[in-house]
Amino acid sequence: MLTTLQKYTGWLILATLILFIASGLIQPLVTAVAIMAWLVVIIEWNRLPATSRKQACFLISAGIIALLFSAQNGIFLGWQKIMTQNLQLLPMFIAVSFLALTNPSAKDDNLPKGKRAMAITAFGSNLLGAVINLSILFVFGDRLERNNTLTKAQAILLARSFCAAAWWSPFFIAAGVALTYAPDMQYHRILLPGLTLCVISICYSIVEVGFIRKSEFTGYPVRIESMTVPLLLAVTVIAGHYLFPELGMIMLICIVAPPAAILLMRGRPRLPYLQEFITYRINSTVSQFVLFLTAGVFSVGITSIIQVYPELFNFTGNSFSHGMFAMISALLIILGLIGVHPLVGISIVSPLLLPLHPDNSRLAFLFLTSWAISTGSSPLSGVGLVLTSRYHISPRSILTSNFHYVVAMWLVSNLVNILYFG
């Protein structure tokens, strides 16, 4: 039965996206979205990597235990909240995955070298990755690898530059998480400090690799035509957010990204190429379905526990100060470095901070900062796992190469927080 259904997983994932968009007009369809999303998890469970299953089992088991304990103590937040927490992140990820259809081709064997190539590769991977997301690592990495590996300089620059887009890109899952856990965030207020940190991060990495390490560098041949698609899409979504703020950023991305990607896709003929993408390639989002849904159960469980013992998890009398920003950002970064997904860490701290009535834009900036720094520096993040599994970069090498970067960017982000948010 499940084997038969697995042939249609891609179409079920697409149905999840379509139902989510329709739920903007017909609110009860949110239940159908949840059913479809959990069905994908059940159907694909036995095909998930063992590490994904273990992480999901831990999250959902801990969440259920917390929920049962809370229910026994008179706190139950409802089945709908349990089943739909983080649900809106999944359609966003599905929509963003369509942008892989616009990936630039790489046929020229004459790769650029030197510091100029370093800068172009860094900023190119940031801008392209900001829209096309994780798939850009494969595009750049497969083009640059030699003997199935990247140089240390290439690995450092690609990981940090790509993850730095979390500070500003509305297409990143980090942006969706920030919107979910800092619900009153105003995107335009985090854009300037986010772009500032993004540029500082990339320049720091270029100086380190090119001028301090003095590494020889072979870069990716980023061209004007390969930059047109992601920049055009980013401008469209950002402009649409100002023109139609009632839609919300996540809904806007879900509406704009897939048709734009289909219109600008490189594969021909379009229909067979699109059918192949939906049937086979869109299934790559299944791991995100599992993580986000089980992390949602865990998050609701933690929220329930907090309500059972409000006196233990109560920051009343405190404020969301600069010191608290520094402490919590450090905690989230450390958790990310040891393999805790940023989503999980954020889902824990958000219910503790929201009762303080913080500036939600500043809170979102905290979440994006911890996401950008930890994912670009950890061998256990999604990016780190790509580097270790596909390009055979040593996990130890990733940690040791990025320790000083983590400390430096944490300090800079705290300075930006003080200067910008006051």
mmCIF file of N, CA and C in Angstrom, residues 93-141:
data_model
loop_
_atom_site.group_PDB
_atom_site.id
_atom_site.type_symbol
_atom_site.label_atom_id
_atom_site.label_comp_id
_atom_site.label_asym_id
_atom_site.label_seq_id
_atom_site.Cartn_x
_atom_site.Cartn_y
_atom_site.Cartn_z
ATOM 1 N N PHE A 93 8.669 26.142 1.826
ATOM 2 C CA PHE A 93 9.815 25.361 1.371
ATOM 3 C C PHE A 93 9.518 24.685 0.037
ATOM 4 N N ILE A 94 8.294 24.212 -0.136
ATOM 5 C CA ILE A 94 7.909 23.607 -1.418
ATOM 6 C C ILE A 94 8.019 24.639 -2.539
ATOM 7 N N ALA A 95 7.482 25.833 -2.276
ATOM 8 C CA ALA A 95 7.513 26.892 -3.291
ATOM 9 C C ALA A 95 8.943 27.260 -3.663
ATOM 10 N N VAL A 96 9.812 27.384 -2.650
ATOM 11 C CA VAL A 96 11.208 27.731 -2.905
ATOM 12 C C VAL A 96 11.915 26.627 -3.691
ATOM 13 N N SER A 97 11.531 25.378 -3.451
ATOM 14 C CA SER A 97 12.189 24.274 -4.153
ATOM 15 C C SER A 97 11.977 24.346 -5.666
ATOM 16 N N PHE A 98 10.874 24.969 -6.101
ATOM 17 C CA PHE A 98 10.621 25.114 -7.540
ATOM 18 C C PHE A 98 11.696 25.968 -8.217
ATOM 19 N N LEU A 99 12.340 26.820 -7.429
ATOM 20 C CA LEU A 99 13.339 27.712 -8.012
ATOM 21 C C LEU A 99 14.575 26.963 -8.478
ATOM 22 N N ALA A 100 14.715 25.699 -8.073
ATOM 23 C CA ALA A 100 15.812 24.879 -8.601
ATOM 24 C C ALA A 100 15.676 24.702 -10.110
ATOM 25 N N LEU A 101 14.456 24.883 -10.633
ATOM 26 C CA LEU A 101 14.235 24.780 -12.084
ATOM 27 C C LEU A 101 14.995 25.854 -12.852
ATOM 28 N N THR A 102 15.364 26.934 -12.162
ATOM 29 C CA THR A 102 16.053 28.044 -12.826
ATOM 30 C C THR A 102 17.565 27.974 -12.631
ATOM 31 N N ASN A 103 18.054 26.865 -12.052
ATOM 32 C CA ASN A 103 19.488 26.750 -11.804
ATOM 33 C C ASN A 103 20.296 27.030 -13.061
ATOM 34 N N PRO A 104 21.367 27.828 -12.949
ATOM 35 C CA PRO A 104 22.209 28.100 -14.112
ATOM 36 C C PRO A 104 22.975 26.869 -14.551
ATOM 37 N N SER A 105 23.118 26.702 -15.837
ATOM 38 C CA SER A 105 23.926 25.599 -16.364
ATOM 39 C C SER A 105 25.394 25.933 -16.197
ATOM 40 N N ALA A 106 26.232 24.905 -16.156
ATOM 41 C CA ALA A 106 27.672 25.123 -15.953
ATOM 42 C C ALA A 106 28.448 24.243 -16.918
ATOM 43 N N LYS A 107 28.697 24.756 -18.111
ATOM 44 C CA LYS A 107 29.348 23.951 -19.135
ATOM 45 C C LYS A 107 30.769 24.418 -19.459
ATOM 46 N N ASP A 108 31.091 25.647 -19.087
ATOM 47 C CA ASP A 108 32.402 26.197 -19.392
ATOM 48 C C ASP A 108 33.437 25.645 -18.419
ATOM 49 N N ASP A 109 34.510 25.032 -18.936
ATOM 50 C CA ASP A 109 35.535 24.442 -18.087
ATOM 51 C C ASP A 109 36.611 25.437 -17.668
ATOM 52 N N ASN A 110 36.538 26.635 -18.175
ATOM 53 C CA ASN A 110 37.543 27.639 -17.865
ATOM 54 C C ASN A 110 37.123 28.413 -16.610
ATOM 55 N N LEU A 111 37.519 27.911 -15.443
ATOM 56 C CA LEU A 111 37.094 28.501 -14.179
ATOM 57 C C LEU A 111 38.013 29.650 -13.776
ATOM 58 N N PRO A 112 37.442 30.751 -13.270
ATOM 59 C CA PRO A 112 38.261 31.898 -12.864
ATOM 60 C C PRO A 112 39.039 31.614 -11.589
ATOM 61 N N LYS A 113 40.152 32.302 -11.413
ATOM 62 C CA LYS A 113 40.993 32.111 -10.236
ATOM 63 C C LYS A 113 41.338 33.464 -9.624
ATOM 64 N N GLY A 114 41.781 33.427 -8.359
ATOM 65 C CA GLY A 114 42.256 34.637 -7.713
ATOM 66 C C GLY A 114 41.232 35.290 -6.804
ATOM 67 N N LYS A 115 41.603 36.471 -6.308
ATOM 68 C CA LYS A 115 40.765 37.171 -5.325
ATOM 69 C C LYS A 115 39.471 37.696 -5.939
ATOM 70 N N ARG A 116 39.517 38.100 -7.198
ATOM 71 C CA ARG A 116 38.291 38.566 -7.855
ATOM 72 C C ARG A 116 37.301 37.411 -7.981
ATOM 73 N N ALA A 117 37.799 36.238 -8.340
ATOM 74 C CA ALA A 117 36.943 35.046 -8.428
ATOM 75 C C ALA A 117 36.369 34.694 -7.068
ATOM 76 N N MET A 118 37.160 34.927 -6.023
ATOM 77 C CA MET A 118 36.714 34.668 -4.656
ATOM 78 C C MET A 118 35.522 35.556 -4.299
ATOM 79 N N ALA A 119 35.652 36.847 -4.601
ATOM 80 C CA ALA A 119 34.582 37.795 -4.286
ATOM 81 C C ALA A 119 33.326 37.499 -5.096
ATOM 82 N N ILE A 120 33.499 37.208 -6.389
ATOM 83 C CA ILE A 120 32.349 36.915 -7.248
ATOM 84 C C ILE A 120 31.650 35.642 -6.789
ATOM 85 N N THR A 121 32.416 34.622 -6.425
ATOM 86 C CA THR A 121 31.832 33.358 -5.947
ATOM 87 C C THR A 121 31.071 33.566 -4.645
ATOM 88 N N ALA A 122 31.658 34.344 -3.725
ATOM 89 C CA ALA A 122 31.030 34.567 -2.424
ATOM 90 C C ALA A 122 29.711 35.318 -2.562
ATOM 91 N N PHE A 123 29.750 36.466 -3.249
ATOM 92 C CA PHE A 123 28.527 37.260 -3.378
ATOM 93 C C PHE A 123 27.528 36.587 -4.325
ATOM 94 N N GLY A 124 28.045 35.871 -5.325
ATOM 95 C CA GLY A 124 27.143 35.157 -6.237
ATOM 96 C C GLY A 124 26.391 34.041 -5.544
ATOM 97 N N SER A 125 27.097 33.254 -4.704
ATOM 98 C CA SER A 125 26.420 32.172 -3.978
ATOM 99 C C SER A 125 25.431 32.729 -2.971
ATOM 100 N N ASN A 126 25.738 33.910 -2.416
ATOM 101 C CA ASN A 126 24.812 34.544 -1.467
ATOM 102 C C ASN A 126 23.537 34.992 -2.166
ATOM 103 N N LEU A 127 23.682 35.694 -3.296
ATOM 104 C CA LEU A 127 22.510 36.219 -4.004
ATOM 105 C C LEU A 127 21.684 35.104 -4.634
ATOM 106 N N LEU A 128 22.357 34.160 -5.282
ATOM 107 C CA LEU A 128 21.627 33.044 -5.891
ATOM 108 C C LEU A 128 21.012 32.157 -4.811
ATOM 109 N N GLY A 129 21.793 31.858 -3.768
ATOM 110 C CA GLY A 129 21.283 31.014 -2.691
ATOM 111 C C GLY A 129 20.157 31.655 -1.919
ATOM 112 N N ALA A 130 20.135 32.985 -1.879
ATOM 113 C CA ALA A 130 19.064 33.701 -1.189
ATOM 114 C C ALA A 130 17.704 33.368 -1.778
ATOM 115 N N VAL A 131 17.676 33.012 -3.057
ATOM 116 C CA VAL A 131 16.425 32.706 -3.733
ATOM 117 C C VAL A 131 16.301 31.216 -4.030
ATOM 118 N N ILE A 132 17.335 30.623 -4.603
ATOM 119 C CA ILE A 132 17.281 29.218 -5.021
ATOM 120 C C ILE A 132 17.504 28.281 -3.846
ATOM 121 N N ASN A 133 18.039 28.811 -2.739
ATOM 122 C CA ASN A 133 18.214 28.080 -1.496
ATOM 123 C C ASN A 133 19.319 27.032 -1.596
ATOM 124 N N LEU A 134 19.179 25.930 -0.835
ATOM 125 C CA LEU A 134 20.271 24.976 -0.652
ATOM 126 C C LEU A 134 20.776 24.374 -1.962
ATOM 127 N N SER A 135 19.931 24.323 -2.976
ATOM 128 C CA SER A 135 20.336 23.714 -4.243
ATOM 129 C C SER A 135 21.533 24.434 -4.866
ATOM 130 N N ILE A 136 21.743 25.696 -4.499
ATOM 131 C CA ILE A 136 22.861 26.431 -5.084
ATOM 132 C C ILE A 136 24.194 25.855 -4.626
ATOM 133 N N LEU A 137 24.235 25.237 -3.430
ATOM 134 C CA LEU A 137 25.467 24.609 -2.971
ATOM 135 C C LEU A 137 25.880 23.472 -3.888
ATOM 136 N N PHE A 138 24.889 22.718 -4.370
ATOM 137 C CA PHE A 138 25.184 21.630 -5.292
ATOM 138 C C PHE A 138 25.620 22.174 -6.647
ATOM 139 N N VAL A 139 24.986 23.251 -7.097
ATOM 140 C CA VAL A 139 25.348 23.861 -8.376
ATOM 141 C C VAL A 139 26.798 24.345 -8.339
ATOM 142 N N PHE A 140 27.137 25.113 -7.299
ATOM 143 C CA PHE A 140 28.498 25.640 -7.175
ATOM 144 C C PHE A 140 29.487 24.530 -6.827
ATOM 145 N N GLY A 141 29.117 23.707 -5.835
ATOM 146 C CA GLY A 141 30.031 22.666 -5.359
ATOM 147 C C GLY A 141 30.384 21.654 -6.430
#
